[in-house]
Amino acid sequence: MFTAAEVGAASGPRTPGTRPSSCRRGPDPRAAERGVLPECNSEHGRCDYYLEEFKENAYKDLAWKHGNIHLSAPCIYSEVMEALDLQPGLSFLNLGSGTGYLSSMVGLILGPFGVNHGVELHSDVIEYAKQKLDFFIRTSDSFDKFDFCEPSFVTGNCLEISPDCSQYDRVYCGAGVQKEHEEYMKSLLKVGGILVMPLEEKLTKITRIGPSAWETKKILAVSFAPLVQPCHSESGKSRLVQLPPLAVRSLQDLARIAIRGTIKKVIHQEAASRSGSGLKNTPRCKRRRVRRRRMETIVFLDKEVFASRISNPSDDNSCEDLEEERREEEKTLPETKPDPPVNFLRQKVLSLPLPDPLKYYLLYYREK
């Protein structure tokens, strides 16, 4: 998903005719967001991670690179999200976290009690990711629809992670992994965990089924730039990357999570009660007019049938009639724009008899 710019993969030679971090087949470009997180597509899309002048290309099935900033083709996100088989409360390590797009989407699934870490080689990309994360928390309605596991990013080469770091339930590497680094990547995984990475020109899913037992599945052919090899210091020692510590949430934060969860349950119960009482308003459907064909004369003679003429809708000036009917239908059924989405959690919190500072704390001081 993330390649050279994020993980430190060199912009080295690639297979002719391919592009970095692209798949050789292309499902729906919005599938990653709509399929795995169907409600996030409209509020927090891929385009939010593009620079303003490039947003028109956000949902084309192409990778995008500008300087050190990189986003993979949408089909890659779709395959990776499906292969990771994410569940609430799991720990996730993104090797080559880049813009933070994948980490934010994963955080919506992991929930508040998961772990969401990322390693990125370029410090300027880390700053870009933090800006996008802040924008997401402040503005996206997805933040209130889902319980969020906020990602933490550290700068460094993902091949130099400290050997005493914790293992993870899910690991993704967004650059081409050389065969000699396969065992290193596996060592980051807990028993029962899943590792997804490009290995030998194939997006590969590896499941750790035992301390020394693995299941490997090739998902699809891809083209990724390779990982950058570590640069040793003058003393010859590598610069070990220290991953973020596993933080313990404060009692105040846990109370906020519990209160928001309780309010969401109330909202769902109220919605179920409304939908279960009374008749639902059926949507007004556009009635289709049927043009009937007219058979003028039928004669039965010795088991044979003769029809003198069958008139078609195109006869007797029917084209003008159809056009007139179409104009009449447009007048009687004007197009109605869908109502903007309503943030019921925000409405409910603001209506509570609480001091304003406490309300805004419950809303994470969000702008909308």
GROMACS .gro file of C-alpha atoms in nm:
model
  368
    1MET     CA    1   0.000   0.000   0.000
    2PHE     CA    2   0.269   0.247   0.090
    3THR     CA    3   0.595   0.212  -0.090
    4ALA     CA    4   0.918   0.398  -0.141
    5ALA     CA    5   0.819   0.732   0.001
    6GLU     CA    6   0.679   0.597   0.325
    7VAL     CA    7   0.885   0.299   0.424
    8GLY     CA    8   1.213   0.412   0.287
    9ALA     CA    9   1.205   0.206  -0.025
   10ALA     CA   10   1.439   0.335  -0.288
   11SER     CA   11   1.298   0.472  -0.608
   12GLY     CA   12   1.497   0.203  -0.772
   13PRO     CA   13   1.428   0.009  -1.089
   14ARG     CA   14   1.089  -0.151  -1.127
   15THR     CA   15   0.947  -0.396  -1.373
   16PRO     CA   16   0.896  -0.215  -1.705
   17GLY     CA   17   0.539  -0.116  -1.771
   18THR     CA   18   0.432  -0.117  -1.407
   19ARG     CA   19   0.386   0.161  -1.156
   20PRO     CA   20   0.483   0.170  -0.787
   21SER     CA   21   0.245   0.001  -0.543
   22SER     CA   22  -0.006  -0.086  -0.811
   23CYS     CA   23  -0.208  -0.397  -0.870
   24ARG     CA   24  -0.231  -0.572  -1.201
   25ARG     CA   25  -0.611  -0.587  -1.181
   26GLY     CA   26  -0.842  -0.314  -1.066
   27PRO     CA   27  -1.164  -0.356  -0.867
   28ASP     CA   28  -1.386  -0.062  -0.778
   29PRO     CA   29  -1.153   0.222  -0.667
   30ARG     CA   30  -1.382   0.299  -0.372
   31ALA     CA   31  -1.409  -0.062  -0.261
   32ALA     CA   32  -1.162  -0.026   0.025
   33GLU     CA   33  -1.370   0.240   0.192
   34ARG     CA   34  -1.719   0.136   0.084
   35GLY     CA   35  -1.673  -0.239   0.120
   36VAL     CA   36  -1.485  -0.261   0.450
   37LEU     CA   37  -1.610   0.062   0.602
   38PRO     CA   38  -1.927   0.142   0.408
   39GLU     CA   39  -2.027   0.446   0.613
   40CYS     CA   40  -1.688   0.613   0.597
   41ASN     CA   41  -1.676   0.663   0.224
   42SER     CA   42  -1.857   0.995   0.203
   43GLU     CA   43  -1.717   1.159   0.516
   44HIS     CA   44  -1.355   1.052   0.520
   45GLY     CA   45  -1.238   0.958   0.176
   46ARG     CA   46  -0.909   0.901   0.006
   47CYS     CA   47  -0.918   1.252  -0.141
   48ASP     CA   48  -0.864   1.403   0.207
   49TYR     CA   49  -0.507   1.273   0.193
   50TYR     CA   50  -0.428   1.432  -0.142
   51LEU     CA   51  -0.282   1.776  -0.189
   52GLU     CA   52  -0.552   2.017  -0.304
   53GLU     CA   53  -0.429   2.044  -0.662
   54PHE     CA   54  -0.436   1.664  -0.710
   55LYS     CA   55  -0.770   1.573  -0.548
   56GLU     CA   56  -0.950   1.526  -0.880
   57ASN     CA   57  -0.745   1.207  -0.931
   58ALA     CA   58  -0.811   1.063  -0.585
   59TYR     CA   59  -1.045   0.783  -0.691
   60LYS     CA   60  -0.873   0.680  -1.008
   61ASP     CA   61  -0.724   0.336  -0.974
   62LEU     CA   62  -0.371   0.471  -0.972
   63ALA     CA   63  -0.093   0.521  -0.722
   64TRP     CA   64  -0.004   0.884  -0.648
   65LYS     CA   65   0.335   1.025  -0.549
   66HIS     CA   66   0.444   1.381  -0.480
   67GLY     CA   67   0.788   1.417  -0.328
   68ASN     CA   68   0.799   1.180  -0.032
   69ILE     CA   69   0.419   1.167  -0.007
   70HIS     CA   70   0.268   0.856  -0.158
   71LEU     CA   71  -0.068   0.680  -0.181
   72SER     CA   72  -0.110   0.340  -0.338
   73ALA     CA   73  -0.374   0.242  -0.592
   74PRO     CA   74  -0.721   0.195  -0.438
   75CYS     CA   75  -0.730  -0.171  -0.540
   76ILE     CA   76  -0.432  -0.232  -0.310
   77TYR     CA   77  -0.617  -0.086  -0.011
   78SER     CA   78  -0.915  -0.307  -0.084
   79GLU     CA   79  -0.709  -0.626  -0.095
   80VAL     CA   80  -0.500  -0.539   0.210
   81MET     CA   81  -0.796  -0.445   0.431
   82GLU     CA   82  -0.968  -0.771   0.343
   83ALA     CA   83  -0.657  -0.982   0.397
   84LEU     CA   84  -0.580  -0.829   0.738
   85ASP     CA   85  -0.916  -0.952   0.877
   86LEU     CA   86  -0.923  -0.674   1.136
   87GLN     CA   87  -1.122  -0.700   1.459
   88PRO     CA   88  -1.184  -0.457   1.749
   89GLY     CA   89  -0.914  -0.461   2.016
   90LEU     CA   90  -0.632  -0.599   1.801
   91SER     CA   91  -0.282  -0.451   1.776
   92PHE     CA   92  -0.168  -0.326   1.434
   93LEU     CA   93   0.176  -0.226   1.304
   94ASN     CA   94   0.201  -0.035   0.976
   95LEU     CA   95   0.553  -0.052   0.832
   96GLY     CA   96   0.562   0.247   0.605
   97SER     CA   97   0.271   0.438   0.756
   98GLY     CA   98   0.319   0.728   0.514
   99THR     CA   99   0.023   0.968   0.500
  100GLY     CA  100  -0.158   0.773   0.771
  101TYR     CA  101  -0.456   0.698   0.546
  102LEU     CA  102  -0.448   0.323   0.605
  103SER     CA  103  -0.376   0.367   0.976
  104SER     CA  104  -0.682   0.592   1.017
  105MET     CA  105  -0.908   0.344   0.837
  106VAL     CA  106  -0.772   0.060   1.049
  107GLY     CA  107  -0.825   0.270   1.364
  108LEU     CA  108  -1.198   0.289   1.289
  109ILE     CA  109  -1.215  -0.090   1.308
  110LEU     CA  110  -0.981  -0.150   1.603
  111GLY     CA  111  -1.183   0.073   1.835
  112PRO     CA  112  -1.063   0.253   2.149
  113PHE     CA  113  -0.896  -0.052   2.305
  114GLY     CA  114  -0.679  -0.150   2.009
  115VAL     CA  115  -0.317  -0.060   1.936
  116ASN     CA  116  -0.233   0.133   1.619
  117HIS     CA  117   0.135   0.202   1.547
  118GLY     CA  118   0.320   0.314   1.236
  119VAL     CA  119   0.686   0.343   1.133
  120GLU     CA  120   0.784   0.595   0.865
  121LEU     CA  121   1.127   0.675   0.727
  122HIS     CA  122   1.072   1.040   0.629
  123SER     CA  123   1.011   1.301   0.899
  124ASP     CA  124   0.830   1.535   0.657
  125VAL     CA  125   0.580   1.259   0.581
  126ILE     CA  126   0.527   1.204   0.953
  127GLU     CA  127   0.433   1.572   0.989
  128TYR     CA  128   0.198   1.544   0.692
  129ALA     CA  129   0.033   1.237   0.848
  130LYS     CA  130  -0.016   1.415   1.181
  131GLN     CA  131  -0.181   1.710   1.005
  132LYS     CA  132  -0.419   1.476   0.821
  133LEU     CA  133  -0.496   1.286   1.140
  134ASP     CA  134  -0.577   1.610   1.322
  135PHE     CA  135  -0.804   1.717   1.035
  136PHE     CA  136  -0.982   1.381   1.044
  137ILE     CA  137  -1.045   1.396   1.419
  138ARG     CA  138  -1.174   1.753   1.399
  139THR     CA  139  -1.399   1.724   1.095
  140SER     CA  140  -1.496   1.369   0.999
  141ASP     CA  141  -1.835   1.232   1.099
  142SER     CA  142  -1.679   0.886   1.085
  143PHE     CA  143  -1.505   0.972   1.411
  144ASP     CA  144  -1.843   0.981   1.587
  145LYS     CA  145  -1.995   0.687   1.399
  146PHE     CA  146  -1.712   0.451   1.496
  147ASP     CA  147  -1.500   0.410   1.807
  148PHE     CA  148  -1.151   0.520   1.704
  149CYS     CA  149  -0.805   0.390   1.784
  150GLU     CA  150  -0.580   0.689   1.722
  151PRO     CA  151  -0.258   0.591   1.542
  152SER     CA  152   0.088   0.680   1.674
  153PHE     CA  153   0.377   0.731   1.432
  154VAL     CA  154   0.753   0.709   1.484
  155THR     CA  155   1.036   0.799   1.248
  156GLY     CA  156   1.287   0.537   1.141
  157ASN     CA  157   1.368   0.249   0.910
  158CYS     CA  158   1.130  -0.042   0.962
  159LEU     CA  159   1.421  -0.288   0.926
  160GLU     CA  160   1.579  -0.148   1.243
  161ILE     CA  161   1.302  -0.204   1.496
  162SER     CA  162   1.435  -0.280   1.842
  163PRO     CA  163   1.441  -0.658   1.904
  164ASP     CA  164   1.275  -0.616   2.244
  165CYS     CA  165   0.960  -0.458   2.098
  166SER     CA  166   0.618  -0.612   2.147
  167GLN     CA  167   0.471  -0.839   1.883
  168TYR     CA  168   0.149  -0.748   1.699
  169ASP     CA  169  -0.173  -0.919   1.592
  170ARG     CA  170  -0.164  -0.760   1.246
  171VAL     CA  171   0.136  -0.630   1.050
  172TYR     CA  172   0.142  -0.465   0.710
  173CYS     CA  173   0.449  -0.365   0.510
  174GLY     CA  174   0.398  -0.129   0.219
  175ALA     CA  175   0.721  -0.182   0.027
  176GLY     CA  176   0.866  -0.476  -0.159
  177VAL     CA  177   1.020  -0.716   0.093
  178GLN     CA  178   1.330  -0.902  -0.016
  179LYS     CA  179   1.340  -1.273   0.056
  180GLU     CA  180   1.620  -1.227   0.311
  181HIS     CA  181   1.392  -1.006   0.525
  182GLU     CA  182   1.097  -1.246   0.534
  183GLU     CA  183   1.194  -1.403   0.867
  184TYR     CA  184   1.250  -1.060   1.021
  185MET     CA  185   0.896  -0.957   0.924
  186LYS     CA  186   0.754  -1.279   1.066
  187SER     CA  187   0.926  -1.215   1.399
  188LEU     CA  188   0.705  -0.908   1.452
  189LEU     CA  189   0.391  -1.122   1.457
  190LYS     CA  190   0.210  -1.289   1.745
  191VAL     CA  191   0.092  -1.648   1.723
  192GLY     CA  192  -0.246  -1.633   1.547
  193GLY     CA  193  -0.152  -1.304   1.381
  194ILE     CA  194  -0.157  -1.204   1.014
  195LEU     CA  195   0.122  -1.041   0.813
  196VAL     CA  196   0.046  -0.885   0.473
  197MET     CA  197   0.333  -0.768   0.253
  198PRO     CA  198   0.456  -0.762  -0.107
  199LEU     CA  199   0.696  -1.053  -0.137
  200GLU     CA  200   0.859  -1.146  -0.468
  201GLU     CA  201   0.613  -0.944  -0.680
  202LYS     CA  202   0.310  -1.095  -0.503
  203LEU     CA  203   0.093  -0.942  -0.233
  204THR     CA  204   0.127  -1.216   0.027
  205LYS     CA  205  -0.074  -1.306   0.337
  206ILE     CA  206   0.114  -1.502   0.605
  207THR     CA  207  -0.070  -1.638   0.910
  208ARG     CA  208   0.124  -1.754   1.214
  209ILE     CA  209  -0.058  -2.070   1.327
  210GLY     CA  210   0.205  -2.176   1.582
  211PRO     CA  211   0.539  -2.074   1.732
  212SER     CA  212   0.716  -2.210   1.422
  213ALA     CA  213   0.423  -2.283   1.191
  214TRP     CA  214   0.299  -2.059   0.910
  215GLU     CA  215   0.038  -2.054   0.638
  216THR     CA  216   0.118  -1.855   0.324
  217LYS     CA  217  -0.126  -1.733   0.059
  218LYS     CA  218  -0.044  -1.537  -0.255
  219ILE     CA  219  -0.318  -1.278  -0.312
  220LEU     CA  220  -0.234  -1.099  -0.637
  221ALA     CA  221   0.053  -0.977  -0.852
  222VAL     CA  222   0.177  -0.630  -0.758
  223SER     CA  223   0.465  -0.396  -0.830
  224PHE     CA  224   0.625  -0.226  -0.530
  225ALA     CA  225   0.952  -0.042  -0.493
  226PRO     CA  226   1.188  -0.234  -0.261
  227LEU     CA  227   1.265  -0.154   0.099
  228VAL     CA  228   1.559   0.075   0.163
  229GLN     CA  229   1.840  -0.099   0.342
  230PRO     CA  230   1.945   0.048   0.680
  231CYS     CA  231   2.221   0.308   0.683
  232HIS     CA  232   2.460   0.240   0.968
  233SER     CA  233   2.608   0.522   1.171
  234GLU     CA  234   2.976   0.613   1.167
  235SER     CA  235   3.036   0.373   1.454
  236GLY     CA  236   2.891   0.092   1.244
  237LYS     CA  237   2.590   0.045   1.470
  238SER     CA  238   2.233   0.065   1.342
  239ARG     CA  239   1.990   0.321   1.480
  240LEU     CA  240   1.728   0.110   1.654
  241VAL     CA  241   1.368   0.223   1.617
  242GLN     CA  242   1.176   0.233   1.944
  243LEU     CA  243   0.807   0.172   1.889
  244PRO     CA  244   0.552   0.371   2.091
  245PRO     CA  245   0.484   0.228   2.437
  246LEU     CA  246   0.156   0.053   2.503
  247ALA     CA  247  -0.026   0.337   2.675
  248VAL     CA  248  -0.282   0.284   2.951
  249ARG     CA  249  -0.586   0.505   2.918
  250SER     CA  250  -0.670   0.741   3.201
  251LEU     CA  251  -0.987   0.695   3.406
  252GLN     CA  252  -1.118   1.022   3.260
  253ASP     CA  253  -1.066   0.895   2.906
  254LEU     CA  254  -1.230   0.561   2.987
  255ALA     CA  255  -1.530   0.748   3.129
  256ARG     CA  256  -1.561   0.950   2.807
  257ILE     CA  257  -1.554   0.630   2.599
  258ALA     CA  258  -1.820   0.470   2.821
  259ILE     CA  259  -2.048   0.776   2.811
  260ARG     CA  260  -2.023   0.806   2.432
  261GLY     CA  261  -2.095   0.434   2.400
  262THR     CA  262  -2.403   0.462   2.621
  263ILE     CA  263  -2.534   0.759   2.419
  264LYS     CA  264  -2.485   0.565   2.094
  265LYS     CA  265  -2.689   0.276   2.234
  266VAL     CA  266  -2.969   0.516   2.327
  267ILE     CA  267  -2.963   0.662   1.975
  268HIS     CA  268  -2.985   0.316   1.821
  269GLN     CA  269  -3.272   0.218   2.052
  270GLU     CA  270  -3.462   0.535   1.964
  271ALA     CA  271  -3.407   0.474   1.593
  272ALA     CA  272  -3.529   0.114   1.627
  273SER     CA  273  -3.834   0.230   1.821
  274ARG     CA  274  -3.923   0.486   1.553
  275SER     CA  275  -3.883   0.238   1.270
  276GLY     CA  276  -4.091  -0.023   1.453
  277SER     CA  277  -4.391   0.199   1.531
  278GLY     CA  278  -4.634   0.303   1.261
  279LEU     CA  279  -4.615   0.261   0.889
  280LYS     CA  280  -4.303   0.368   0.713
  281ASN     CA  281  -4.333   0.634   0.452
  282THR     CA  282  -4.284   0.450   0.128
  283PRO     CA  283  -4.064   0.634  -0.117
  284ARG     CA  284  -4.243   0.793  -0.404
  285CYS     CA  285  -4.162   0.596  -0.715
  286LYS     CA  286  -4.169   0.718  -1.068
  287ARG     CA  287  -4.460   0.554  -1.248
  288ARG     CA  288  -4.372   0.404  -1.578
  289ARG     CA  289  -4.619   0.452  -1.859
  290VAL     CA  290  -4.666   0.153  -2.084
  291ARG     CA  291  -4.716   0.203  -2.454
  292ARG     CA  292  -4.951  -0.067  -2.573
  293ARG     CA  293  -4.926  -0.209  -2.917
  294ARG     CA  294  -5.248  -0.226  -3.114
  295MET     CA  295  -5.345  -0.523  -3.335
  296GLU     CA  296  -5.608  -0.406  -3.579
  297THR     CA  297  -5.741  -0.729  -3.737
  298ILE     CA  298  -5.705  -1.096  -3.657
  299VAL     CA  299  -5.862  -1.372  -3.877
  300PHE     CA  300  -5.854  -1.745  -3.792
  301LEU     CA  301  -5.870  -1.971  -4.099
  302ASP     CA  302  -5.785  -2.342  -4.106
  303LYS     CA  303  -5.558  -2.323  -3.802
  304GLU     CA  304  -5.369  -2.030  -3.950
  305VAL     CA  305  -5.362  -1.684  -3.809
  306PHE     CA  306  -5.353  -1.370  -4.021
  307ALA     CA  307  -5.294  -1.025  -3.873
  308SER     CA  308  -5.348  -0.735  -4.106
  309ARG     CA  309  -5.127  -0.492  -3.913
  310ILE     CA  310  -4.961  -0.443  -3.577
  311SER     CA  311  -4.891  -0.085  -3.482
  312ASN     CA  312  -4.563  -0.005  -3.300
  313PRO     CA  313  -4.496   0.276  -3.052
  314SER     CA  314  -4.295   0.446  -3.324
  315ASP     CA  315  -4.605   0.473  -3.547
  316ASP     CA  316  -4.852   0.759  -3.558
  317ASN     CA  317  -4.623   1.025  -3.416
  318SER     CA  318  -4.542   0.826  -3.100
  319CYS     CA  319  -4.196   0.985  -3.069
  320GLU     CA  320  -4.354   1.323  -3.008
  321ASP     CA  321  -4.593   1.167  -2.754
  322LEU     CA  322  -4.309   1.003  -2.563
  323GLU     CA  323  -4.114   1.326  -2.546
  324GLU     CA  324  -4.421   1.507  -2.418
  325GLU     CA  325  -4.479   1.240  -2.153
  326ARG     CA  326  -4.120   1.270  -2.041
  327ARG     CA  327  -4.156   1.646  -1.995
  328GLU     CA  328  -4.477   1.597  -1.798
  329GLU     CA  329  -4.311   1.346  -1.566
  330GLU     CA  330  -4.021   1.584  -1.502
  331LYS     CA  331  -4.272   1.851  -1.399
  332THR     CA  332  -4.473   1.625  -1.167
  333LEU     CA  333  -4.170   1.456  -1.008
  334PRO     CA  334  -3.905   1.719  -0.942
  335GLU     CA  335  -3.565   1.595  -0.840
  336THR     CA  336  -3.502   1.619  -0.467
  337LYS     CA  337  -3.154   1.644  -0.323
  338PRO     CA  338  -3.076   1.404  -0.038
  339ASP     CA  339  -3.066   1.556   0.307
  340PRO     CA  340  -2.718   1.610   0.450
  341PRO     CA  341  -2.609   1.347   0.703
  342VAL     CA  342  -2.701   1.418   1.063
  343ASN     CA  343  -2.452   1.365   1.345
  344PHE     CA  344  -2.695   1.230   1.607
  345LEU     CA  345  -2.425   1.174   1.867
  346ARG     CA  346  -2.322   1.539   1.854
  347GLN     CA  347  -2.684   1.654   1.873
  348LYS     CA  348  -2.750   1.433   2.174
  349VAL     CA  349  -2.437   1.543   2.361
  350LEU     CA  350  -2.509   1.913   2.303
  351SER     CA  351  -2.864   1.866   2.435
  352LEU     CA  352  -2.745   1.719   2.767
  353PRO     CA  353  -2.780   1.937   3.082
  354LEU     CA  354  -2.404   1.958   3.126
  355PRO     CA  355  -2.153   2.245   3.140
  356ASP     CA  356  -2.023   2.339   2.798
  357PRO     CA  357  -1.660   2.240   2.874
  358LEU     CA  358  -1.775   1.888   2.960
  359LYS     CA  359  -1.986   1.866   2.643
  360TYR     CA  360  -1.692   1.963   2.427
  361TYR     CA  361  -1.468   1.720   2.610
  362LEU     CA  362  -1.715   1.443   2.527
  363LEU     CA  363  -1.699   1.559   2.164
  364TYR     CA  364  -1.316   1.563   2.163
  365TYR     CA  365  -1.337   1.939   2.096
  366ARG     CA  366  -1.439   1.867   1.737
  367GLU     CA  367  -1.550   2.143   1.504
  368LYS     CA  368  -1.864   1.970   1.374
   0.00000   0.00000   0.00000
